mmCIF file of C-alpha atoms in Angstrom:
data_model
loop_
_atom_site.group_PDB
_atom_site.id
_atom_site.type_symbol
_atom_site.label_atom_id
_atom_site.label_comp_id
_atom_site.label_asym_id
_atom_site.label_seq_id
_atom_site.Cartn_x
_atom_site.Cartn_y
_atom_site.Cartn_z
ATOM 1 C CA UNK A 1 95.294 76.086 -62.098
ATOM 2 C CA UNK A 2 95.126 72.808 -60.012
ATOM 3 C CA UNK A 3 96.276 71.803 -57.422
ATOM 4 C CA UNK A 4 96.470 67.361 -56.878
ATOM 5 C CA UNK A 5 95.899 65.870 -54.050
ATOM 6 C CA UNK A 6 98.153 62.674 -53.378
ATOM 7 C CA UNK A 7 96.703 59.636 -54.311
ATOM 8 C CA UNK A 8 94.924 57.228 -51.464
ATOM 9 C CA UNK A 9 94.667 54.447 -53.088
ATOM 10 C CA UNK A 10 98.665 53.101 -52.448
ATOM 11 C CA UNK A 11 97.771 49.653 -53.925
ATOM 12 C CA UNK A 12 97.736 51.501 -57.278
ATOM 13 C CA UNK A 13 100.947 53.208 -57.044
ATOM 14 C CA UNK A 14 104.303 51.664 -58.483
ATOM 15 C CA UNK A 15 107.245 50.868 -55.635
ATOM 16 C CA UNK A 16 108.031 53.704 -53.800
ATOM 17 C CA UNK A 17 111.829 53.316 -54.274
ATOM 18 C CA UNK A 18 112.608 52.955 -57.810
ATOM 19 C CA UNK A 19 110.396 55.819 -58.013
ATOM 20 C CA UNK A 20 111.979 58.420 -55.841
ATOM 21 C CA UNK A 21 115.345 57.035 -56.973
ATOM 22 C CA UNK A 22 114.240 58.342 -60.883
ATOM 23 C CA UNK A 23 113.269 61.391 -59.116
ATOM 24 C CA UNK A 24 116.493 62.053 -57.743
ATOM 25 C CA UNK A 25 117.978 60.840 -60.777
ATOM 26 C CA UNK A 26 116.546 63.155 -62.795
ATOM 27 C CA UNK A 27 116.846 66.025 -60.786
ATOM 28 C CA UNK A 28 120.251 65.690 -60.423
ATOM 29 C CA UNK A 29 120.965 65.376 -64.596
ATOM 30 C CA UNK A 30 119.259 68.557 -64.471
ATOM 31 C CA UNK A 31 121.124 70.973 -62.568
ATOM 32 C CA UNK A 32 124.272 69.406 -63.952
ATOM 33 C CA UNK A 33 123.240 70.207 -67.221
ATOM 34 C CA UNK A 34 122.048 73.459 -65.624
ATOM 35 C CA UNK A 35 125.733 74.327 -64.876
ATOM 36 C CA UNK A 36 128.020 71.985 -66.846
ATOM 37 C CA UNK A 37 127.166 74.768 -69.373
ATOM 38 C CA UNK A 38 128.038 77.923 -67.647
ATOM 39 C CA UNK A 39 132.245 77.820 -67.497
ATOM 40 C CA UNK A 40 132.332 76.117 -71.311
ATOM 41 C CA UNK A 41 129.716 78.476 -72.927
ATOM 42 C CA UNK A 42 131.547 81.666 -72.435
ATOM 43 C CA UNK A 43 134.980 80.468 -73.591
ATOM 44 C CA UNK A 44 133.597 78.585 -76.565
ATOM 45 C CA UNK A 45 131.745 81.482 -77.996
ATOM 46 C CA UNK A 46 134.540 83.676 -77.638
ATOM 47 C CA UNK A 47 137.367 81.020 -79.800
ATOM 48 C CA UNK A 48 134.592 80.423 -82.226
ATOM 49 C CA UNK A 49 134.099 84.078 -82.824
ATOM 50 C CA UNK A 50 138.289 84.665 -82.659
ATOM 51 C CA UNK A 51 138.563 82.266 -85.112
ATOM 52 C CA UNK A 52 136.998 83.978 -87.021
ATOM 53 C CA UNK A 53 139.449 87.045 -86.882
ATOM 54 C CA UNK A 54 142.847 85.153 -86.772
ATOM 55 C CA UNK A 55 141.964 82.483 -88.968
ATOM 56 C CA UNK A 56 142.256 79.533 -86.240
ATOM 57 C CA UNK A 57 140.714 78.002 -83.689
ATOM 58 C CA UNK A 58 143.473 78.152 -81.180
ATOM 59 C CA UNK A 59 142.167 79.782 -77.838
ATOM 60 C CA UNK A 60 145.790 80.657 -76.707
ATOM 61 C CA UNK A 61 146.475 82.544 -80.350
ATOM 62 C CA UNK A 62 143.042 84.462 -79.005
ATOM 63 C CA UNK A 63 143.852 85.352 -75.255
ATOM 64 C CA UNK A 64 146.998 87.144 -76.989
ATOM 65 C CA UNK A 65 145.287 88.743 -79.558
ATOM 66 C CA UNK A 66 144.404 92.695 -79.061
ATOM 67 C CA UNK A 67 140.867 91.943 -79.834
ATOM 68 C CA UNK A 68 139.989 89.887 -76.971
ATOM 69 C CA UNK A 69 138.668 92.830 -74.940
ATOM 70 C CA UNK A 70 136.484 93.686 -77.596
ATOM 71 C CA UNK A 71 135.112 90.251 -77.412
ATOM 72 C CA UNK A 72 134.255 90.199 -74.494
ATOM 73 C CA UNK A 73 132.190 93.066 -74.632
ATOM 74 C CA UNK A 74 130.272 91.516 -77.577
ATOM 75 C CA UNK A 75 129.669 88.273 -75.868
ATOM 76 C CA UNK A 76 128.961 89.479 -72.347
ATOM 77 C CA UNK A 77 124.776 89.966 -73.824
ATOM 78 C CA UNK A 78 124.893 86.992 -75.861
ATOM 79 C CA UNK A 79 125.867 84.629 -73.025
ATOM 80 C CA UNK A 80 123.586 86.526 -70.586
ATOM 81 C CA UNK A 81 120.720 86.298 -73.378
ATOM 82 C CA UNK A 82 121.690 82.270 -73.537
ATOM 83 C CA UNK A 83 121.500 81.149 -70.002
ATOM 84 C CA UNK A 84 118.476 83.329 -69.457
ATOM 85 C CA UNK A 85 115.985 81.457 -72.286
ATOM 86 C CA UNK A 86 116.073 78.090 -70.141
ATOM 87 C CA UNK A 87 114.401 80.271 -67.289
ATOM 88 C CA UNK A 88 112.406 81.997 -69.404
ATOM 89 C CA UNK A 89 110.986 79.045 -71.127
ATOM 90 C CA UNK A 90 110.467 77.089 -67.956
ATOM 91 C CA UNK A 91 108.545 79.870 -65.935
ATOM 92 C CA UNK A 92 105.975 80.090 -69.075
ATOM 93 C CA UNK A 93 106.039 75.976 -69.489
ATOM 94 C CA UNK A 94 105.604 75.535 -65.641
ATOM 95 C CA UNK A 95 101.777 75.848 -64.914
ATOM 96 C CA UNK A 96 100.989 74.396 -67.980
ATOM 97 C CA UNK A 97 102.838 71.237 -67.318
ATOM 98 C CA UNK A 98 101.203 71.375 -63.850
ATOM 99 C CA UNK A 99 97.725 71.919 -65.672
ATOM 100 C CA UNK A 100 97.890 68.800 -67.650
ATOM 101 C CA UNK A 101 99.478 66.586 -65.249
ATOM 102 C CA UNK A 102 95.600 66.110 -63.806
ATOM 103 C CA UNK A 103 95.298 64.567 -66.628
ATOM 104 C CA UNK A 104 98.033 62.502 -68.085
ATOM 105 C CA UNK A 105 99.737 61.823 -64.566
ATOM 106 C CA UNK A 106 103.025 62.595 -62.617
ATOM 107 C CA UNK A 107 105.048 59.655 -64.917
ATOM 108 C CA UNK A 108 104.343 60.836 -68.619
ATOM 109 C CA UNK A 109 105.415 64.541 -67.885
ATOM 110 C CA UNK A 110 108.873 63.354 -66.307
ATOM 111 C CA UNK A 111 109.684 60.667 -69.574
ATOM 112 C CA UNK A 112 108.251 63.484 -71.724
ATOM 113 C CA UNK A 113 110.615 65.984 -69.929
ATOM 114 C CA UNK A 114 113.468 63.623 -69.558
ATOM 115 C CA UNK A 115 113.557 62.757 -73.048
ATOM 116 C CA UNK A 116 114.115 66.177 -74.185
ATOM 117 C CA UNK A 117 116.982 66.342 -71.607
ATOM 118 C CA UNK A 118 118.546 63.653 -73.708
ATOM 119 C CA UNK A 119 117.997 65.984 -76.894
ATOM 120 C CA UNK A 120 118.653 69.150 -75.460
ATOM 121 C CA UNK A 121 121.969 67.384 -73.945
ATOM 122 C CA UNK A 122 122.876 66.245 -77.480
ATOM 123 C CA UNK A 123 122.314 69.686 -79.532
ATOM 124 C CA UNK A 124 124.923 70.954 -76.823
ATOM 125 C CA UNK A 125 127.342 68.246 -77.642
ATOM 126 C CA UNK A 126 127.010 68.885 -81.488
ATOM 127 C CA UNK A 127 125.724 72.320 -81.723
ATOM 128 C CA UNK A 128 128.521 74.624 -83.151
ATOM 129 C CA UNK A 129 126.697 78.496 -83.733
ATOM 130 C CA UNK A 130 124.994 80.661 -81.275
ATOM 131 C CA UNK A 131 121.092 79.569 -82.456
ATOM 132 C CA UNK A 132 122.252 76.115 -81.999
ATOM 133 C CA UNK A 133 122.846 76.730 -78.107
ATOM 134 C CA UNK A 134 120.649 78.994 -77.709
ATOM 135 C CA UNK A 135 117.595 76.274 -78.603
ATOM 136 C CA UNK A 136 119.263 73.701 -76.565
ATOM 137 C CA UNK A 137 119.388 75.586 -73.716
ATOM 138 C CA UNK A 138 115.333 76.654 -74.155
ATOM 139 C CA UNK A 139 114.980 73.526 -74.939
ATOM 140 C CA UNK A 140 116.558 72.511 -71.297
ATOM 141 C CA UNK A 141 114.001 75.201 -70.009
ATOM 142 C CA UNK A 142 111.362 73.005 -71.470
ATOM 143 C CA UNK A 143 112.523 69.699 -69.846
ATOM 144 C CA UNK A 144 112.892 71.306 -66.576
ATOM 145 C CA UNK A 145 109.535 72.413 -66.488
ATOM 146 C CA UNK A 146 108.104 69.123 -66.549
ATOM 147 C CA UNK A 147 110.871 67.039 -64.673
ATOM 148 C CA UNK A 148 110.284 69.587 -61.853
ATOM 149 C CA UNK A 149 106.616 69.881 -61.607
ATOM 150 C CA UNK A 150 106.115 65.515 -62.522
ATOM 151 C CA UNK A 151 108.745 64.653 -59.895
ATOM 152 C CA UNK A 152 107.941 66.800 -56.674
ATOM 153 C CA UNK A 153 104.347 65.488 -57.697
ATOM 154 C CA UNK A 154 105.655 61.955 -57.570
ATOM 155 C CA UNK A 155 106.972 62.328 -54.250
ATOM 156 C CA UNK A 156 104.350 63.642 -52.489
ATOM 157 C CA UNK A 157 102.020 60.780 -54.012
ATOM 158 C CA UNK A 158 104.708 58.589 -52.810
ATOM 159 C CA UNK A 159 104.885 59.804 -49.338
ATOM 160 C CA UNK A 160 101.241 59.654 -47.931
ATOM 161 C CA UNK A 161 101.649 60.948 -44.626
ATOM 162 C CA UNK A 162 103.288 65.095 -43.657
ATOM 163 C CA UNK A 163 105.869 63.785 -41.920
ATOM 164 C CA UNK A 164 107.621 61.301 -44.775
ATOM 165 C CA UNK A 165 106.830 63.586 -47.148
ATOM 166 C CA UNK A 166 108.655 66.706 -45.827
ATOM 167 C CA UNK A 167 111.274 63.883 -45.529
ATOM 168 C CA UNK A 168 111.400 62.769 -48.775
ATOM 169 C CA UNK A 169 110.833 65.785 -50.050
ATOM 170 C CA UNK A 170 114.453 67.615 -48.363
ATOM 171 C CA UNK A 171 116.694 64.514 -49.515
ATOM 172 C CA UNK A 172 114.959 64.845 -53.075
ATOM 173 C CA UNK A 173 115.968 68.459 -53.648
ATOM 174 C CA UNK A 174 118.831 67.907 -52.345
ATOM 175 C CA UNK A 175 120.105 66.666 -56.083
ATOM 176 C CA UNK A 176 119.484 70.084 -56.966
ATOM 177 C CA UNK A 177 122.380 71.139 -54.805
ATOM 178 C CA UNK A 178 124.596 67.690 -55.815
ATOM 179 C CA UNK A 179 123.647 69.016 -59.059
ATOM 180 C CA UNK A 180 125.075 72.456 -59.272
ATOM 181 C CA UNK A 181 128.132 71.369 -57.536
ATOM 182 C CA UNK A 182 129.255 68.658 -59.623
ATOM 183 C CA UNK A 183 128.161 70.618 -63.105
ATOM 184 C CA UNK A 184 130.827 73.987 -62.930
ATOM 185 C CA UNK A 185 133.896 71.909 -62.304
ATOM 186 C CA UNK A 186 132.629 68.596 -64.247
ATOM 187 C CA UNK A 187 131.719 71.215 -67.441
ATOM 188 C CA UNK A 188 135.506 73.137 -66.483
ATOM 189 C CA UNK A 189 137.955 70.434 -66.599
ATOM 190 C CA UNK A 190 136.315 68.295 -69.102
ATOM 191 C CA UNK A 191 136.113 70.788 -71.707
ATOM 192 C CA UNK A 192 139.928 72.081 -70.791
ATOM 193 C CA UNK A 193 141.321 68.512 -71.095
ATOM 194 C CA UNK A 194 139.127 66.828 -73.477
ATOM 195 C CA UNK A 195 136.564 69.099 -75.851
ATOM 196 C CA UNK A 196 133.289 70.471 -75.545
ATOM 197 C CA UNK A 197 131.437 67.179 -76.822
ATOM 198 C CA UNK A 198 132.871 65.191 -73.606
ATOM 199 C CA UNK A 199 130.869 66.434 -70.612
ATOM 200 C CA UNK A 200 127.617 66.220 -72.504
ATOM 201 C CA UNK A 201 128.216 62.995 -73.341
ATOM 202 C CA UNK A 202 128.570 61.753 -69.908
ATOM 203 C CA UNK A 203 124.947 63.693 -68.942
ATOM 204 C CA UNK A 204 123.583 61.877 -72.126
ATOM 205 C CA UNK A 205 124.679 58.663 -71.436
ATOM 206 C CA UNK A 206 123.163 59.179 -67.160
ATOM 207 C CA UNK A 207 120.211 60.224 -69.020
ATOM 208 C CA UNK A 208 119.338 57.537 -71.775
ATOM 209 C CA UNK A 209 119.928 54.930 -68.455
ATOM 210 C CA UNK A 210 117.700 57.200 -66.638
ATOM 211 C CA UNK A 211 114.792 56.598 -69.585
ATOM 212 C CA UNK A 212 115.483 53.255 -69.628
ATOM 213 C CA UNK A 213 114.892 52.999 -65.619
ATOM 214 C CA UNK A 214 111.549 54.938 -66.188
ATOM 215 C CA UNK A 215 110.360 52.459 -68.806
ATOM 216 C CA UNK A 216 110.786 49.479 -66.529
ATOM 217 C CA UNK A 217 109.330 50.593 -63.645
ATOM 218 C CA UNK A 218 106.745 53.680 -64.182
ATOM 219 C CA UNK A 219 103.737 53.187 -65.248
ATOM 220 C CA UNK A 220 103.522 56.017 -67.956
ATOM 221 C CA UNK A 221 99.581 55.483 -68.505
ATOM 222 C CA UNK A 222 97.035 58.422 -67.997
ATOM 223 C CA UNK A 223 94.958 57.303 -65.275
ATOM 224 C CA UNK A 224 91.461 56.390 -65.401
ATOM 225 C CA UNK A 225 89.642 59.605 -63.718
ATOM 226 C CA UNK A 226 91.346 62.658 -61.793
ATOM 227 C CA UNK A 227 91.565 63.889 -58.621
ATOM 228 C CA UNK A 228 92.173 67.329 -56.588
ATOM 229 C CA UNK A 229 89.740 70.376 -57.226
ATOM 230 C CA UNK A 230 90.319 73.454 -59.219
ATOM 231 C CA UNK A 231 91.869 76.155 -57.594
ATOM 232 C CA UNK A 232 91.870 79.593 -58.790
ATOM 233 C CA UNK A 233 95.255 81.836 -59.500
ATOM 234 C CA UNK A 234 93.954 84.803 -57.369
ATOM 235 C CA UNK A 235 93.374 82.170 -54.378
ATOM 236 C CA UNK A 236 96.964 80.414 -54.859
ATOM 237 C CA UNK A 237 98.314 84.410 -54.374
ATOM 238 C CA UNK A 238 96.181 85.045 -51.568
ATOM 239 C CA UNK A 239 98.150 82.657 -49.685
ATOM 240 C CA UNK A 240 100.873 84.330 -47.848
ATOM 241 C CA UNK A 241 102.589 80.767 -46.878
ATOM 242 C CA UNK A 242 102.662 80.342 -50.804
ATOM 243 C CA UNK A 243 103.780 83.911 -51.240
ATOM 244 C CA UNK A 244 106.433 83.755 -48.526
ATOM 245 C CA UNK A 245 107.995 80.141 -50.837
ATOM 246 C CA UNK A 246 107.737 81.560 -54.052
ATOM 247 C CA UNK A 247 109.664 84.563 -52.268
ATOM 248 C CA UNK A 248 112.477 82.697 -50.677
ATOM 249 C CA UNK A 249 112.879 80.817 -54.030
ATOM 250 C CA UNK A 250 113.051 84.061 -56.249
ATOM 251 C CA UNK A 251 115.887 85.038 -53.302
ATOM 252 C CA UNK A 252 117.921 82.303 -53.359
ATOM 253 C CA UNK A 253 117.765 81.951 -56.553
ATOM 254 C CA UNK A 254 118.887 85.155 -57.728
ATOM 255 C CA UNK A 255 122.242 85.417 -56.851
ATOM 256 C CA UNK A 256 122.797 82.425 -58.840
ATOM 257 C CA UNK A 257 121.871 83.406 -61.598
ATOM 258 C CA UNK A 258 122.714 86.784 -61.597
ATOM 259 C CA UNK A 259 126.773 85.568 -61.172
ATOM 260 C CA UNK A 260 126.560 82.621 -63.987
ATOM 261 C CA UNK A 261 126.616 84.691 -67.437
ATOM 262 C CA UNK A 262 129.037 87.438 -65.824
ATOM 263 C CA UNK A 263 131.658 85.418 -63.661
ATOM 264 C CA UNK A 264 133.243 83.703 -66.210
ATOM 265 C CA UNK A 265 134.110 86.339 -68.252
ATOM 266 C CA UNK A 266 134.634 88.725 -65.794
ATOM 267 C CA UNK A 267 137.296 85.897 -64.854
ATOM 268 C CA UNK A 268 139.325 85.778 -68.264
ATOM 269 C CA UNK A 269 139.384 89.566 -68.031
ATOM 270 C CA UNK A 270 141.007 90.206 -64.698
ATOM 271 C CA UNK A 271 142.469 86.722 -63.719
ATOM 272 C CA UNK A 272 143.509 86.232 -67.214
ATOM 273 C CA UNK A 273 143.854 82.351 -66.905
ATOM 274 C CA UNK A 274 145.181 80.267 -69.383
ATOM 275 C CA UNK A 275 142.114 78.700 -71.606
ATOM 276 C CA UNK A 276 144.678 76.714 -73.992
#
């Protein structure tokens, strides 16, 4: 494990602006994509697999049929299982992206990461069957890993001095929360009004103009020679300032997603809305 030092030498580094603006970009297509997927998931699972039983692919024909309890049930540990492998795959990719961004730099992680957005955002639009969605969404686990790591890297080589980076650094993550709001009711009333393909198209679109931005005005190189020393895993834990983040992150966190892969269904089955 490594952890890099912010670069001195600010004749070297790219405008500030454009950059923090991808930054923010990108953040932001993330946790919409992070949520767009929660209230449309659920709903489409369950009139894929009703179809299957009645023989059409009407979801009011299902939220009459007797079954629907049943299915319910069956899907509650699929869709949990679903949302889950994005974390999953991100807490595994997460150090290693971190690893070999002392080497390639903060820009080629983020277009490497930003890129598979774009694909994991398309195999959502077009995927049909469970496997199909479930890749995507590791695959989103994947693209967070390095969009997260590359980007809060890029900001604090950006911001040279404490007090513009802690700055920075809150209006940044702050598309995180932009994020999450817009995705649950951009995902909800899209895919009640128009189809399942429509929201991801919208995040696809953001997202190839995002790439494009990145090609014009990052430098996506490796750079010549690294900086920042080695630091050991048992002397990152020791820290109890490091400790007492990862902790408040893990809290905050959890509630999150501990609602997203039960709400929704736990919604149909008392509120009984109409879905049709």
């Amino acid at each position: 494990m490594t952890i890099l030092q912010p670069s001195t030498n600010s004749a070297k580094l790219p405008s500030a602006k454009p950059v923090l603006a991808i930054v923010y970009l990108s953040f932001l297509l993330d946790n919409i994509l992070l949520t767009v997927v929660v209230p449309i998931v659920p709903v489409y699972l369950i009139s894929v697999d009703g179809s299957r039983d009645h023989d059409t692919k009407s979801k009011v024909s299902l939220v009459n049929s007797t079954r629907l309890d049943e299915l319910f049930l069956e899907e509650n540990g699929r869709v949990g299982f679903l949302l889950s492998s994005k974390a999953v795959v991100q807490l595994l990719v997460n150090p290693l992206v971190g690893y070999a961004a002392r080497y390639t730099g903060y820009t080629l992680p983020l277009f490497v990461g930003s890129v598979n957005l774009l694909t994991s955002t398309l195999l959502f639009a077009i995927g049909e069957s469970y496997g199909s969605l479930f890749f995507a969404r590791s695959l989103q686990g994947f693209a967070s890993a390095c969009i997260g790591v590359s980007g809060m890297c890029l900001v604090a080589e950006q911001c040279q001095t404490e007090g513009s980076r802690s700055k920075v650094m809150g209006v940044v993550l702050g598309s995180v929360a932009l994020g999450v709001l817009l995705g649950y009711p951009f995902g909800s009333f899209l895919y009640d009004f128009v189809g399942k393909t429509a929201p991801f198209v919208g995040i696809a679109i953001l997202t190839t103009f995002n790439i494009g931005c990145q090609l014009v005005y990052l430098d996506l190189k490796p750079p010549a020679e690294t900086s920042g020393r080695p630091t050991s895993w048992s002397e990152l834990m020791s820290d109890g300032l490091i400790l007492l983040t990862v902790g408040a992150i893990w809290v905050s966190t959890s509630a999150m997603a501990v609602l997203e892969p039960c709400l929704p269904l736990w919604l149909l089955t008392t509120i009984k809305p109409e879905v049709g």
